[in-house]
Amino acid sequence: MNALERHRKLTEIWASDKGFKGWFSTVNHNDLGRMFLVTAFFFFIVGGLLAMLIRVQLATPHSAFAGPEIYNQIFTMHGTVMMFLFAIPTFEGLAIYLLPKMLGTRDLAFPRLTAYGFWCYAFGGSMLIVAMLFGIAPDGGWFMYPPLTSAIHSPGINADFWLIGITFVEISAIAAAVEITVSVLKYRAPSMSLAKMPIFAWYALITALMILTGFPPLILGSVLLELERAFGLPFFQVDLGGDSLLWQHLFWLFGHPEVYIIFLPAAGVISTVLPVMCRTTLLGYGWIVSAAVALAFLSFGLWVHHMFTTGIPHMGLAFFSAASTLVAVPTGVQIFAWIGTMWKGRPELHLPMLHILGFFFTFVIGGLTGVMVAVVPFDWQAHDTAFITAHLHYVLFGGFVFPIFAGVYYWLPHFTGRKRFFCLGELAFALVFVGFHVTFLAMHWVGLLGQRRRIPTYAPEDGWTAINLISSVGSFILAIGIAMILVDVVLHIVTAHRGRRNPWNATTLEWAMITPAPAYTFASLPRITWRDPLSAEPDLAVSLARGEGYLGTPRHNWRETLAVDIASGKPEMHVLYPANTRLPILMSAVTGLFFLSLLMKFYWTVPLAMGGVAFLAWKWVWGLGLRQDQAVQSVGHGLSLPNAATVARSPGWWGTAFLLTANATFFGALLFGFAFLWTIAPGWPPPAWFTPSIFELGVGISGAALAPLAIRHATRVNESGGTPFPTVILALCGIVALGFACASLMWRAPTPNEHAYGATMLVLGGYGTFHTAISGLMGGFLTAQIRSGYTSANRRAAFPIVGLWVKYTSATGVIILLAAHLPGLIP
Amino acid sequence: MTEVLRILIAPLVWLASFSAIYGLHGLLCQNALAAVAGFPAERAVLMAAYGVAIALQIILLWILHHPRFAAPSGLLRFVSRASGWTGLIASVWTLFPVVALPTCF
Ligand code: HEM
Ligand SMILES: [Cu+2]
């Protein structure tokens, strides 16, 4: 088979459906990565237009442009769109598009999950845009503090759009994060050990792990606030045992890591592009990885610096002030490594390099004002002024938008296979750079003169008029610059001017293929023993296209790849991907129905939607079942590997493990909330504790002990060729017992509408009940699979996955029951 | 997975002890304790916790440097030790207010 025949055959196997219908059924990361990026840039334009409206309003004193109600919606939507609908999805899109190519594999771990995540993002984002078009957009600021956003002070539907819409979008972030984590750890070219990974993959891995642990507190906060608004459970109402500060803790527990979730991928782009622009290799790879890890962790210990003015004891403030100054160190390590890289090489001022220089200049200033506001007394003065908004744009625009523009121009030839031929991009960069600094330097200044953020207008006597006008003029220069970049990109895409492969002479694997990338990505998979594969083997692309790598012969219409051992990159299993399907879009539409029902308060469609999701999920996994035992498959070069369905730790097991990591963070945040209210909120102890019951506690804990033991036994029996059916049933009985105890906790929670304690008991019980339902569903699924002959000693991967869920449900169930029953039992 | 764990463990322990001591501080200042021999008990408890947090990090760092437990490959060994040092430095620096500031003010 020659290269062209191989290309045709592989394309036939991997291609999405033809025409625009293909968009709805594609599960290919090439398509979905592009769809993510295009959608994210659409939202960038929306957010940018809103920014222009803000600057129009503030350009003159006593502006009559928009009233306060509308202005509140404008700045809230600007912040929300930029953070949730532009920045995070841009990272997701870039990672989805690039990772398989950089890692030397054919697709991400769970292609249908990629598609599901995309549609959740598209639908959730649309909900917010629709709200805006109808003039009922959220208006409580992007961090939505109660009591302002509680039902009492924001009775309309506006706040619900935020809480429900953003939670919907968050599902896509969690999906993408699970996907990226498992892909980086398991889906790499043979022999690509962790140490040989391209630096971008490290950043993507760290960012994804941060999403898994950073987003759940916000999801929890949104759930609790929506419960308060819809059903009157008073989590944030001080007079009923709640505390509005709990929201601030939950929000910033997410919100500060979020800033680094946005910055780290951008740093990954810089670490990838900069060495190429300087014709050298990255200096201090190990230092950079260590700095990124340190940054990720430290960023979880900073959240209270957003709450310096809330009256927290001084020692608490000092902890977070110290931690906030400390993050400057790993950031500095990265900056110095980049400067060293430039020093070592011969920088060439191509367009991506200009944007990187723009990043350096802007981000360093943003970092310095960041250290300023980390100092408590200064923050007390600057809090809630335009100085803060100026600071945050220096870090977000400097630390994200400039690097992303660098990345866009760097990878554009890869996306299109064309080359740029106007100089529009250079001019646009100049306008963006100048416009940005005029806008936001002015805002620092006017902030120090006392202009608060989020004010709809001001008086001429305030003395801010001239500076605001300068800032607004600057923002229009900026907007023109960004518009020119978009025009440049569109021109690039539509004008036919074929470029050559690898125009930058880059050394990472994504350039070892024809561009635009084919649906199958690599015609055969490389063996990677170098960090810069293309400088070690310049002809790699040709030899891969000739099928000289692994899996070079298309067969049985299979979409196949292989997965590796995490640390060493030793090939471990043979993976078959699912085909094109509309299941993901359907499932996210039904998920959307669930959220819409909550929003519109059509509570009778809620169970319908939940049933629908369960049904589709069942169908989703059922389709993966195999009726015959799988022998080891030859993958080329004399290597044979077992099928992924025949191993104990399949990709699905890893995905489950990381999903449960996120889930555990959610649960941990819930326990934190309980402890916080108990110890800090005024209005405790509650009028009545939950009435404990030794019987329920006993039944629940016995069930929780029985279920994991039984499922473990079933796994063993199945592996040794026996019939696991009876023990799976036994595990289900245990789950039912635990479910009974949790449901009873919900049922008997003392007056949830009258005190936050009862409300917390209701939510804890609900959490347990929900998880027993999931575990029950999975146990039921497993029995159905066993009955229909889908499992055997060989096809065993499903057992450990169900086992993980059952163990998780039992462990959290025990904690919940103890937290509920013990306080009443101890006198 | 142990390779990844080696990298994550020290900063994870820092995060846990940092949050725990922040929580402990809140608890102690809510419920006044009696002074022991003229020395405020809250302060003694916090300082003990500070000591434990640092000791934990030193032990971890020792483990990460011990040839029996250290990562086999060069890069992972470097990164795991660097994050071990991160954990130690972060514990000493971010919890330093325990000894430097009045406890409940
Ligand atoms: C395109 C250029 C941009 C301009 C001209 C701009 C302008 C502004 C202005 C003037 C405010 C202050 C509103 C007020 O306090 O009344 C603001 C707020 C904000 N901006 Fe931007 N911005 C831009 C881009 C971005 C980007 C790229 C991000 C994030 C990735 C971002 C995130 C935010 C956030 C989070 C707020 C706070 C919203 C709130 O107070 O609730 N902005 N922006
Ligand atoms: Cu922060």
CSV table of C-alpha atoms in Angstrom, one decimal, chain A residues 141-326:
chain,number,residue,atom,x,y,z
A,141,GLY,CA,-21.4,41.2,38.8
A,142,TRP,CA,-19.4,38.3,37.5
A,143,PHE,CA,-18.9,37.0,41.0
A,144,MET,CA,-22.6,37.1,41.9
A,145,TYR,CA,-22.3,37.9,45.6
A,146,PRO,CA,-25.3,37.2,47.8
A,147,PRO,CA,-27.2,38.8,49.5
A,148,LEU,CA,-27.4,41.0,46.3
A,149,THR,CA,-28.1,38.0,44.2
A,150,SER,CA,-30.5,36.3,46.7
A,151,ALA,CA,-34.2,36.1,45.8
A,152,ILE,CA,-35.0,39.0,48.1
A,153,HIS,CA,-32.7,41.5,46.4
A,154,SER,CA,-32.7,40.0,42.9
A,155,PRO,CA,-36.2,38.6,42.4
A,156,GLY,CA,-36.1,38.4,38.6
A,157,ILE,CA,-34.9,35.5,36.5
A,158,ASN,CA,-31.6,37.2,35.7
A,159,ALA,CA,-29.5,35.6,38.4
A,160,ASP,CA,-31.0,32.2,37.6
A,161,PHE,CA,-29.6,32.5,34.1
A,162,TRP,CA,-26.1,32.9,35.5
A,163,LEU,CA,-26.4,30.1,38.1
A,164,ILE,CA,-28.0,27.6,35.7
A,165,GLY,CA,-26.3,28.6,32.5
A,166,ILE,CA,-22.8,28.7,33.9
A,167,THR,CA,-23.3,25.3,35.7
A,168,PHE,CA,-24.3,23.9,32.3
A,169,VAL,CA,-21.1,25.3,30.7
A,170,GLU,CA,-19.1,24.0,33.6
A,171,ILE,CA,-20.1,20.4,32.6
A,172,SER,CA,-18.2,20.9,29.4
A,173,ALA,CA,-15.1,22.1,31.3
A,174,ILE,CA,-15.2,19.1,33.6
A,175,ALA,CA,-15.7,16.8,30.5
A,176,ALA,CA,-12.8,18.4,28.7
A,177,ALA,CA,-10.6,18.2,31.8
A,178,VAL,CA,-11.2,14.5,32.3
A,179,GLU,CA,-10.6,14.0,28.6
A,180,ILE,CA,-7.3,16.0,28.6
A,181,THR,CA,-6.0,14.3,31.8
A,182,VAL,CA,-6.5,10.8,30.6
A,183,SER,CA,-5.2,11.6,27.1
A,184,VAL,CA,-2.0,13.1,28.3
A,185,LEU,CA,-1.4,10.3,30.8
A,186,LYS,CA,-2.3,7.4,28.6
A,187,TYR,CA,-2.6,8.3,24.9
A,188,ARG,CA,0.9,9.0,23.7
A,189,ALA,CA,3.3,7.7,21.1
A,190,PRO,CA,5.1,4.5,22.1
A,191,SER,CA,8.1,5.3,24.3
A,192,MET,CA,7.2,8.9,24.9
A,193,SER,CA,7.9,8.9,28.6
A,194,LEU,CA,6.7,11.8,30.8
A,195,ALA,CA,10.1,13.3,30.6
A,196,LYS,CA,9.9,13.4,26.8
A,197,MET,CA,6.5,15.0,26.6
A,198,PRO,CA,6.2,18.3,24.8
A,199,ILE,CA,6.0,21.1,27.3
A,200,PHE,CA,2.5,22.1,26.2
A,201,ALA,CA,1.2,18.7,27.3
A,202,TRP,CA,2.6,19.3,30.8
A,203,TYR,CA,0.8,22.6,31.0
A,204,ALA,CA,-2.4,21.1,29.7
A,205,LEU,CA,-2.2,18.3,32.2
A,206,ILE,CA,-1.7,20.6,35.1
A,207,THR,CA,-4.4,22.9,33.9
A,208,ALA,CA,-6.9,20.0,33.5
A,209,LEU,CA,-6.1,18.8,37.0
A,210,MET,CA,-6.8,22.3,38.3
A,211,ILE,CA,-10.1,22.4,36.5
A,212,LEU,CA,-11.0,19.1,38.1
A,213,THR,CA,-10.3,20.5,41.6
A,214,GLY,CA,-11.1,24.2,41.0
A,215,PHE,CA,-14.5,24.1,39.4
A,216,PRO,CA,-16.4,21.9,41.8
A,217,PRO,CA,-16.6,24.5,44.6
A,218,LEU,CA,-18.2,27.0,42.2
A,219,ILE,CA,-20.6,24.3,40.9
A,220,LEU,CA,-21.5,23.6,44.6
A,221,GLY,CA,-22.0,27.3,45.3
A,222,SER,CA,-24.2,27.7,42.3
A,223,VAL,CA,-26.3,24.7,43.3
A,224,LEU,CA,-26.7,26.0,46.8
A,225,LEU,CA,-27.6,29.6,45.7
A,226,GLU,CA,-30.1,28.3,43.2
A,227,LEU,CA,-31.6,26.1,45.9
A,228,GLU,CA,-31.9,29.1,48.1
A,229,ARG,CA,-33.5,31.2,45.3
A,230,ALA,CA,-35.9,28.5,44.0
A,231,PHE,CA,-36.9,26.7,47.2
A,232,GLY,CA,-35.9,29.0,50.0
A,233,LEU,CA,-33.1,26.9,51.5
A,234,PRO,CA,-31.3,29.6,53.5
A,235,PHE,CA,-27.6,28.8,52.9
A,236,PHE,CA,-26.6,32.4,52.6
A,237,GLN,CA,-29.2,34.1,54.7
A,238,VAL,CA,-27.7,35.3,58.0
A,239,ASP,CA,-30.9,35.5,60.0
A,240,LEU,CA,-31.6,31.8,59.2
A,241,GLY,CA,-28.3,30.3,60.1
A,242,GLY,CA,-26.7,30.9,56.7
A,243,ASP,CA,-23.8,33.2,55.9
A,244,SER,CA,-23.2,35.2,52.7
A,245,LEU,CA,-19.5,34.9,53.3
A,246,LEU,CA,-19.8,31.2,52.5
A,247,TRP,CA,-20.5,32.2,48.9
A,248,GLN,CA,-17.4,34.3,48.8
A,249,HIS,CA,-15.3,31.4,50.1
A,250,LEU,CA,-16.8,28.9,47.6
A,251,PHE,CA,-16.6,31.4,44.7
A,252,TRP,CA,-12.9,32.4,45.3
A,253,LEU,CA,-11.9,28.8,46.1
A,254,PHE,CA,-12.7,28.5,42.4
A,255,GLY,CA,-12.0,32.0,41.3
A,256,HIS,CA,-8.4,32.3,42.2
A,257,PRO,CA,-7.3,29.0,40.7
A,258,GLU,CA,-9.4,30.1,37.7
A,259,VAL,CA,-6.9,32.9,37.0
A,260,TYR,CA,-4.1,30.4,36.8
A,261,ILE,CA,-6.3,28.0,34.8
A,262,ILE,CA,-6.4,30.8,32.3
A,263,PHE,CA,-2.7,31.7,32.6
A,264,LEU,CA,-1.1,28.3,32.5
A,265,PRO,CA,-2.2,27.2,29.0
A,266,ALA,CA,-1.1,30.6,27.7
A,267,ALA,CA,2.3,29.9,29.4
A,268,GLY,CA,2.2,26.6,27.6
A,269,VAL,CA,1.8,28.3,24.3
A,270,ILE,CA,4.7,30.7,25.1
A,271,SER,CA,6.9,27.8,26.1
A,272,THR,CA,6.2,26.1,22.8
A,273,VAL,CA,6.3,29.1,20.4
A,274,LEU,CA,9.2,31.1,22.0
A,275,PRO,CA,12.0,28.5,21.4
A,276,VAL,CA,10.9,28.2,17.8
A,277,MET,CA,10.9,31.9,17.3
A,278,CYS,CA,14.4,32.0,18.8
A,279,ARG,CA,15.7,29.0,16.9
A,280,THR,CA,16.7,27.2,20.0
A,281,THR,CA,15.4,24.8,22.6
A,282,LEU,CA,13.5,25.7,25.8
A,283,LEU,CA,15.8,26.5,28.6
A,284,GLY,CA,15.1,24.8,31.9
A,285,TYR,CA,12.4,22.3,31.0
A,286,GLY,CA,12.5,20.7,34.4
A,287,TRP,CA,12.4,24.1,36.2
A,288,ILE,CA,9.4,25.1,34.1
A,289,VAL,CA,7.5,21.9,34.9
A,290,SER,CA,8.3,22.3,38.6
A,291,ALA,CA,7.3,26.0,38.5
A,292,ALA,CA,4.0,25.1,36.8
A,293,VAL,CA,3.3,22.5,39.5
A,294,ALA,CA,4.1,24.9,42.3
A,295,LEU,CA,2.0,27.6,40.7
A,296,ALA,CA,-1.0,25.2,40.5
A,297,PHE,CA,-0.8,24.3,44.1
A,298,LEU,CA,0.0,27.7,45.5
A,299,SER,CA,-3.0,29.2,43.6
A,300,PHE,CA,-5.3,27.1,45.7
A,301,GLY,CA,-4.0,28.8,48.9
A,302,LEU,CA,-4.8,32.4,47.9
A,303,TRP,CA,-8.5,32.6,47.7
A,304,VAL,CA,-9.0,34.8,50.8
A,305,HIS,CA,-7.0,37.7,49.2
A,306,HIS,CA,-10.2,38.6,47.4
A,307,MET,CA,-11.8,38.9,50.8
A,308,PHE,CA,-9.3,41.2,52.6
A,309,THR,CA,-12.0,43.7,53.4
A,310,THR,CA,-14.6,41.4,54.9
A,311,GLY,CA,-13.4,41.7,58.5
A,312,ILE,CA,-11.4,38.5,58.8
A,313,PRO,CA,-9.0,38.3,61.7
A,314,HIS,CA,-5.5,39.7,61.0
A,315,MET,CA,-3.7,36.4,61.3
A,316,GLY,CA,-6.0,34.9,58.6
A,317,LEU,CA,-5.2,37.9,56.4
A,318,ALA,CA,-1.5,37.5,56.9
A,319,PHE,CA,-1.6,33.8,55.9
A,320,PHE,CA,-3.1,34.7,52.5
A,321,SER,CA,-1.0,37.8,52.1
A,322,ALA,CA,2.1,35.7,52.5
A,323,ALA,CA,0.8,33.0,50.1
A,324,SER,CA,0.0,35.7,47.6
A,325,THR,CA,3.4,37.1,47.6
A,326,LEU,CA,4.9,33.7,47.3
